[in-house]
Coordinates of C-alpha atoms and ligand atoms in Angstrom, one line a residue:
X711 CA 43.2 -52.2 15.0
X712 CA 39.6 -51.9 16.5
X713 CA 36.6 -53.0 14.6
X714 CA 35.9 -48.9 13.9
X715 CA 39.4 -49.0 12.5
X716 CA 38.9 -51.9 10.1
X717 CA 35.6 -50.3 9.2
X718 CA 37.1 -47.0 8.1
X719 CA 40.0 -48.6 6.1
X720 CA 37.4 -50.7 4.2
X721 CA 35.8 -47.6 3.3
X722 CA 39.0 -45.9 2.2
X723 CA 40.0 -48.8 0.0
X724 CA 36.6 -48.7 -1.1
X725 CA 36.8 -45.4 -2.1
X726 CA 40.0 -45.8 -3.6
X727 CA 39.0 -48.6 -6.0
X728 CA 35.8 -46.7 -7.3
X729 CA 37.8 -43.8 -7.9
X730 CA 40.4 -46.7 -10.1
X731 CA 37.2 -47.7 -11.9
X732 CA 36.3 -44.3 -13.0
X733 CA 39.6 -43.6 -14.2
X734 CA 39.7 -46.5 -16.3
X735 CA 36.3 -45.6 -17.7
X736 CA 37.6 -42.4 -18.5
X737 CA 40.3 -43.9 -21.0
X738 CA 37.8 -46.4 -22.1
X739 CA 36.0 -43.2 -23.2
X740 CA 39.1 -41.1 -24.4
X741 CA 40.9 -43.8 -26.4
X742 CA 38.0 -44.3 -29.1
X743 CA 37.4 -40.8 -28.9
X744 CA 40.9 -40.0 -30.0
X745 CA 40.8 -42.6 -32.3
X746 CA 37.5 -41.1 -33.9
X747 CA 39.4 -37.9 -34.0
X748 CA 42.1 -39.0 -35.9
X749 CA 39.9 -40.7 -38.2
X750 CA 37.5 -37.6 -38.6
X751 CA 40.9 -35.6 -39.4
X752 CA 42.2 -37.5 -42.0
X753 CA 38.7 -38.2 -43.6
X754 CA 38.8 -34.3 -43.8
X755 CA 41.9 -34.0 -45.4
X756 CA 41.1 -37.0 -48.0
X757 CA 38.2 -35.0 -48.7
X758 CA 39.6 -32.0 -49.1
X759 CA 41.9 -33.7 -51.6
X760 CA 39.4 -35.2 -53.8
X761 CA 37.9 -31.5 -53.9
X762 CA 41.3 -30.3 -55.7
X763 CA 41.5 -33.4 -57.8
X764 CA 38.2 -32.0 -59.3
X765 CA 39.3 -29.3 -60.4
X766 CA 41.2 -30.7 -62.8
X767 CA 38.8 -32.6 -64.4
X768 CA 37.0 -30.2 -67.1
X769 CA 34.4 -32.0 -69.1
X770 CA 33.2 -35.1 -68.3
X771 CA 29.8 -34.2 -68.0
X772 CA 27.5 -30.6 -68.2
X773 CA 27.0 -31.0 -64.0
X774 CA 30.8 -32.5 -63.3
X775 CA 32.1 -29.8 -64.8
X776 CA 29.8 -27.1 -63.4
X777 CA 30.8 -28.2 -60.1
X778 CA 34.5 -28.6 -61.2
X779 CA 34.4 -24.8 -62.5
X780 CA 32.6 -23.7 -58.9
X781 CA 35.7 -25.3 -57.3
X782 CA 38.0 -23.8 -59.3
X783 CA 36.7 -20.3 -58.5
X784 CA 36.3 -20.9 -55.0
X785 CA 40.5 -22.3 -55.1
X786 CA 40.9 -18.5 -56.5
X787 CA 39.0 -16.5 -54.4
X788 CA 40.5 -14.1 -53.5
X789 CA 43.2 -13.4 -55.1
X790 CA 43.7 -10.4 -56.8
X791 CA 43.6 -10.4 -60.8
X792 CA 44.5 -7.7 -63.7
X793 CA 45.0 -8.4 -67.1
X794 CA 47.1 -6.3 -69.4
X795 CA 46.7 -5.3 -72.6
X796 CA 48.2 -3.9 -75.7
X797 CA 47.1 -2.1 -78.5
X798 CA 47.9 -1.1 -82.0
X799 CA 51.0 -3.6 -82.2
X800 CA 52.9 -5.5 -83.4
X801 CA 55.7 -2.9 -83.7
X802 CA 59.2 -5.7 -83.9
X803 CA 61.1 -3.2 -81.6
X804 CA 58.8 -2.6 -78.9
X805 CA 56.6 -5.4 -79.3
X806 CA 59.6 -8.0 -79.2
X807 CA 61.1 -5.7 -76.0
X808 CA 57.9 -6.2 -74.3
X809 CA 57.9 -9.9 -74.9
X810 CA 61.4 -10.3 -73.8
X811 CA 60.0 -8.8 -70.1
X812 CA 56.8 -10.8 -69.8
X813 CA 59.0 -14.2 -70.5
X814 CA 61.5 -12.9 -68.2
X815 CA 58.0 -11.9 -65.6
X816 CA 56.5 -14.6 -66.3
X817 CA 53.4 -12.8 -66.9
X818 CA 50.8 -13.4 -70.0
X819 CA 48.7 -10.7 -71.4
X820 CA 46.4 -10.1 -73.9
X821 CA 47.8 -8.3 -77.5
X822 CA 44.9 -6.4 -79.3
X823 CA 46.5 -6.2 -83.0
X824 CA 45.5 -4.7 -85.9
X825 CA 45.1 -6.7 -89.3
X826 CA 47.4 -4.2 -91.5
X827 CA 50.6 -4.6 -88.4
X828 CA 50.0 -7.9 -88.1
X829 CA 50.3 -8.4 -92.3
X830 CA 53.5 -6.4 -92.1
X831 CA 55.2 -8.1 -89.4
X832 CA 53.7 -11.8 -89.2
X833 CA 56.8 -12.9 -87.3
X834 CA 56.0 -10.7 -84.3
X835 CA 52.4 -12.3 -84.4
X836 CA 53.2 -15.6 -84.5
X837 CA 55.8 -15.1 -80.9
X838 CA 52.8 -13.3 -79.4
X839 CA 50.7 -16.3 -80.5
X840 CA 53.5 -19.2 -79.2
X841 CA 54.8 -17.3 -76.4
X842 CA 50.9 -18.1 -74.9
X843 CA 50.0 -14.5 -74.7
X844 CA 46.2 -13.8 -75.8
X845 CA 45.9 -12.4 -79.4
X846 CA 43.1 -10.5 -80.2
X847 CA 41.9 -8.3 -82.8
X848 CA 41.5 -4.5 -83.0
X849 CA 40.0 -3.9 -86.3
X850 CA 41.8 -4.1 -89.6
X851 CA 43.0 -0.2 -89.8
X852 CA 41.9 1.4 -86.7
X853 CA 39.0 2.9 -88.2
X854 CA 36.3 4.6 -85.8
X855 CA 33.7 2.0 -85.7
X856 CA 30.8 4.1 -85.0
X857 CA 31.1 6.8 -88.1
X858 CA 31.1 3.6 -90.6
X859 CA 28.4 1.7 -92.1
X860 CA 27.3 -1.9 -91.0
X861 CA 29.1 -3.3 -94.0
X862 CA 32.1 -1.4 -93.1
X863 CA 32.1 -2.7 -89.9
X864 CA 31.9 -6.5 -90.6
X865 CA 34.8 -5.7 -93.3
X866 CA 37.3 -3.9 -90.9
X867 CA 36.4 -6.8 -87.8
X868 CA 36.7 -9.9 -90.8
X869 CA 39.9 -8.8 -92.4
X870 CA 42.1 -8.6 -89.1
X871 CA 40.7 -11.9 -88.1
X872 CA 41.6 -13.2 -91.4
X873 CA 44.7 -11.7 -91.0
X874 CA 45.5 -13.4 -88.0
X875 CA 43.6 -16.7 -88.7
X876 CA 46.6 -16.9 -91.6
X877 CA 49.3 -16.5 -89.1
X878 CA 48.5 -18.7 -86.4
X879 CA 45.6 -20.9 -87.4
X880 CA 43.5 -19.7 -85.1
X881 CA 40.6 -17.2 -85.0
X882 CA 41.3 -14.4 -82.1
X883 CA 38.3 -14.7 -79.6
X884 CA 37.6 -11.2 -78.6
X885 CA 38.1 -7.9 -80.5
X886 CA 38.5 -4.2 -78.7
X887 CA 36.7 -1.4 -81.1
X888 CA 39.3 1.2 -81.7
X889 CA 38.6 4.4 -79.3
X890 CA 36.3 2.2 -77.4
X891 CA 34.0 3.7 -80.0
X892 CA 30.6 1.4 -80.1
X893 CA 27.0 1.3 -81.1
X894 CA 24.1 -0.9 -81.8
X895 CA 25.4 -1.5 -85.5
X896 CA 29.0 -1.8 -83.9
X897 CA 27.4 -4.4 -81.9
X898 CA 25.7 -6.2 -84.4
X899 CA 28.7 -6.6 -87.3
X900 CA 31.9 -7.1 -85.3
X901 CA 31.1 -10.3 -84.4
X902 CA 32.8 -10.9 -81.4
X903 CA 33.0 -9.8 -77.5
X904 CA 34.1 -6.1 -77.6
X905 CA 36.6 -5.6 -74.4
X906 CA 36.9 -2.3 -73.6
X907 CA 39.1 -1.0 -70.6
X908 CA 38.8 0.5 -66.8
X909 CA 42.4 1.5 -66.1
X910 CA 43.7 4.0 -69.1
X911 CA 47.3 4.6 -68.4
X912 CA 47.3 7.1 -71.2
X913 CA 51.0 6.3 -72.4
X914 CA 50.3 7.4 -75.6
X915 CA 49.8 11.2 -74.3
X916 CA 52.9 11.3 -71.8
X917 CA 55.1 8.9 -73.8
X918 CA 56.4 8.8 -70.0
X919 CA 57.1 5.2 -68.4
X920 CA 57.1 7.2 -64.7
X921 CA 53.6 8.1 -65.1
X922 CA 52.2 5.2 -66.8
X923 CA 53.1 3.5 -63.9
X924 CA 51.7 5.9 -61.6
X925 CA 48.8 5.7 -63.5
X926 CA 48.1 2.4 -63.8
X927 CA 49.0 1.4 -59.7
X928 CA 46.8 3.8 -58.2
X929 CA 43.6 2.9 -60.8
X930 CA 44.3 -1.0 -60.6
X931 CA 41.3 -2.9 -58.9
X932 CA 40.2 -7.0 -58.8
X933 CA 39.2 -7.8 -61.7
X934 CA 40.5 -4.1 -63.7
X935 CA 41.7 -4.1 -67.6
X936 CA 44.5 -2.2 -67.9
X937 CA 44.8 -0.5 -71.2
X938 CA 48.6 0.0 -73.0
X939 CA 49.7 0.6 -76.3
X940 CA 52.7 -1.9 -77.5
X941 CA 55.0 0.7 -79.7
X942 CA 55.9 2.5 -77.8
X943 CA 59.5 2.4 -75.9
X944 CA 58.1 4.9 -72.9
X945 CA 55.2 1.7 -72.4
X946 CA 57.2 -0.8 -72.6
X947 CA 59.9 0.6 -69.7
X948 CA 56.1 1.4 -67.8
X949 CA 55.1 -1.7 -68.8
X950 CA 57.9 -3.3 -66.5
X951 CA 58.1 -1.4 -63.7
X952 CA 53.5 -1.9 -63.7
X953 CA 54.0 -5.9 -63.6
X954 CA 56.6 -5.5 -60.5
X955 CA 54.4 -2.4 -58.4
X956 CA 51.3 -4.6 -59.1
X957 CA 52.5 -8.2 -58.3
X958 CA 54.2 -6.2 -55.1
X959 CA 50.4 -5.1 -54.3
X960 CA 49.3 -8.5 -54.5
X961 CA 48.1 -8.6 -57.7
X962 CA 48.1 -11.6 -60.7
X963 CA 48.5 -11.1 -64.1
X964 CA 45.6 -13.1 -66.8
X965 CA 44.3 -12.8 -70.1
X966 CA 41.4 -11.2 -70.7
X967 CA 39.8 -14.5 -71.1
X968 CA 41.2 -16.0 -68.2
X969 CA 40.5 -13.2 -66.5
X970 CA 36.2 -13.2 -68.0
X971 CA 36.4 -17.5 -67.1
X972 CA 37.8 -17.0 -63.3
X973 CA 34.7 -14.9 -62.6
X974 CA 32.3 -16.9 -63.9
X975 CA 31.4 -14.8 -67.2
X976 CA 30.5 -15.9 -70.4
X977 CA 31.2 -13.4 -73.2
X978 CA 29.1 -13.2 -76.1
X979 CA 28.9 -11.5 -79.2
X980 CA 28.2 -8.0 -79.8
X981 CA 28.6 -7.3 -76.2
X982 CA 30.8 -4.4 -74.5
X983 CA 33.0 -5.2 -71.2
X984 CA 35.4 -3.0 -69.3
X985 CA 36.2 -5.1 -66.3
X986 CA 35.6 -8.4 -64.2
X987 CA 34.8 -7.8 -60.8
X988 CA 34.7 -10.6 -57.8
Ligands
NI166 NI1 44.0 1.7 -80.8

């Protein structure tokens, strides 16, 4: 081998060995980076655990639970919410039908009573009441609010709460004036949110279970309150075939104060709502 030989073949080994090194510099940058990765992965995922853990906590404190709520809306963003309600009930036929299918559904929905049904037929109440639906009150007698006096007013929106207060031991939250029929001394007296509606099925005109549900799928939106009347055997049929079109179209099923909570409204006295929007 000649000396130019030797020369060359030095280089290449040279060469060869740098390009070793930088290999092995390469791992002694890739393995922590990996490593790091990993770390930076799980770290995510613990975190992102300890965000749903909060969300169960409610009340520890005014700011924890603030932030707990925040989460808990965020988890629920953007799914698609309805809450159904009924009127003028209890009726034991229809009403007890109609509780049947939800427990069979699995859906909960919000029963707007009157004090003198709910007198006749406590029993019917009390399931609404156990069975975890929402009970609220629509007047005593299903008087139209507006064309009575102030006293009048307080009297009708007492003696249903009364009424119910004796059955389940609870006082109903929310109230829906009969008619949707409101004013400023409506407002004042009834002593409670008023929850009106956005989605009338009218099943009390067609008496028609076809078109309530026709009604009620093409005007549902996020957020809608769909209104129904309980005695009726044309709603209730409607009733079931609504839950199935609806939870088909994505939607969920709430009470009305789940519904008001998820989007971050707090109701208050005196005042009228139709809907809960995102
Ligand atoms: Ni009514």
């Amino acid at each position: 081998m000649s000396l130019e030989e030797q020369v060359k073949n030095k280089a290449v080994n040279i060469e060869k060995k740098d390009e070793d090194r930088k290999k092995h510099q390469w791992l002694k940058i890739g393995i922590p980076f990996v490593v790091l990765l990993s770390f930076v992965g799980w770290l995510t995922g613990w975190l992102r655990d300890q965000a749903m853990d909060a969300t169960t906590i409610l009340s520890i404190s005014a700011p924890m639970q603030k932030q707990a709520e925040t989460l808990y809306k965020r988890n629920t963003f953007g799914k698609k919410l309805v809450a159904l309600t009924f009127d003028d009930g209890p009726f034991p036929a229809t009403t007890n039908r109609l509780l049947d299918i939800l427990r069979e559904k699995e859906v909960r929905a919000t029963f707007f009573e009157l004090g003198t049904m709910a007198s006749r037929y406590p029993d019917v109440t009390k399931r609404v009441y156990n069975e975890k639906h929402e009970l609220a009150s629509h007047t005593m007698s299903h008087r139209q609010l507006n064309k009575i006096s102030a006293g009048e007013v307080a009297a009708e929106a007492g003696q249903a709460r009364d009424v119910i207060r004796n059955i389940t031991g609870e006082d109903p939250m929310l109230m829906r004036p009969p008619y949707g029929a409101i004013n400023r001394i409506v407002a004042g007296n009834v002593g409670a949110p008023m929850i009106l509606w956005t989605v009338d099925t009218e099943d009390w005109r067609s008496k028609d279970a076809g078109s309530v549900l026709e009604r009620a799928r093409s005007a549902a939106f996020d957020g809608a309150i769909i209104l129904m009347h309980d005695i009726y055997e044309s709603t209730v049929d409607g009733a079931a075939m609504v839950i199935d079109a609806l939870r088909e179209d994505g939607y969920e099923f709430v009470t009305v104060s789940e519904l008001a909570k998820m989007r971050g409204v707090e109701l208050r006295n005196g005042e009228a709502y139709g809907s809960f929007k995102p």
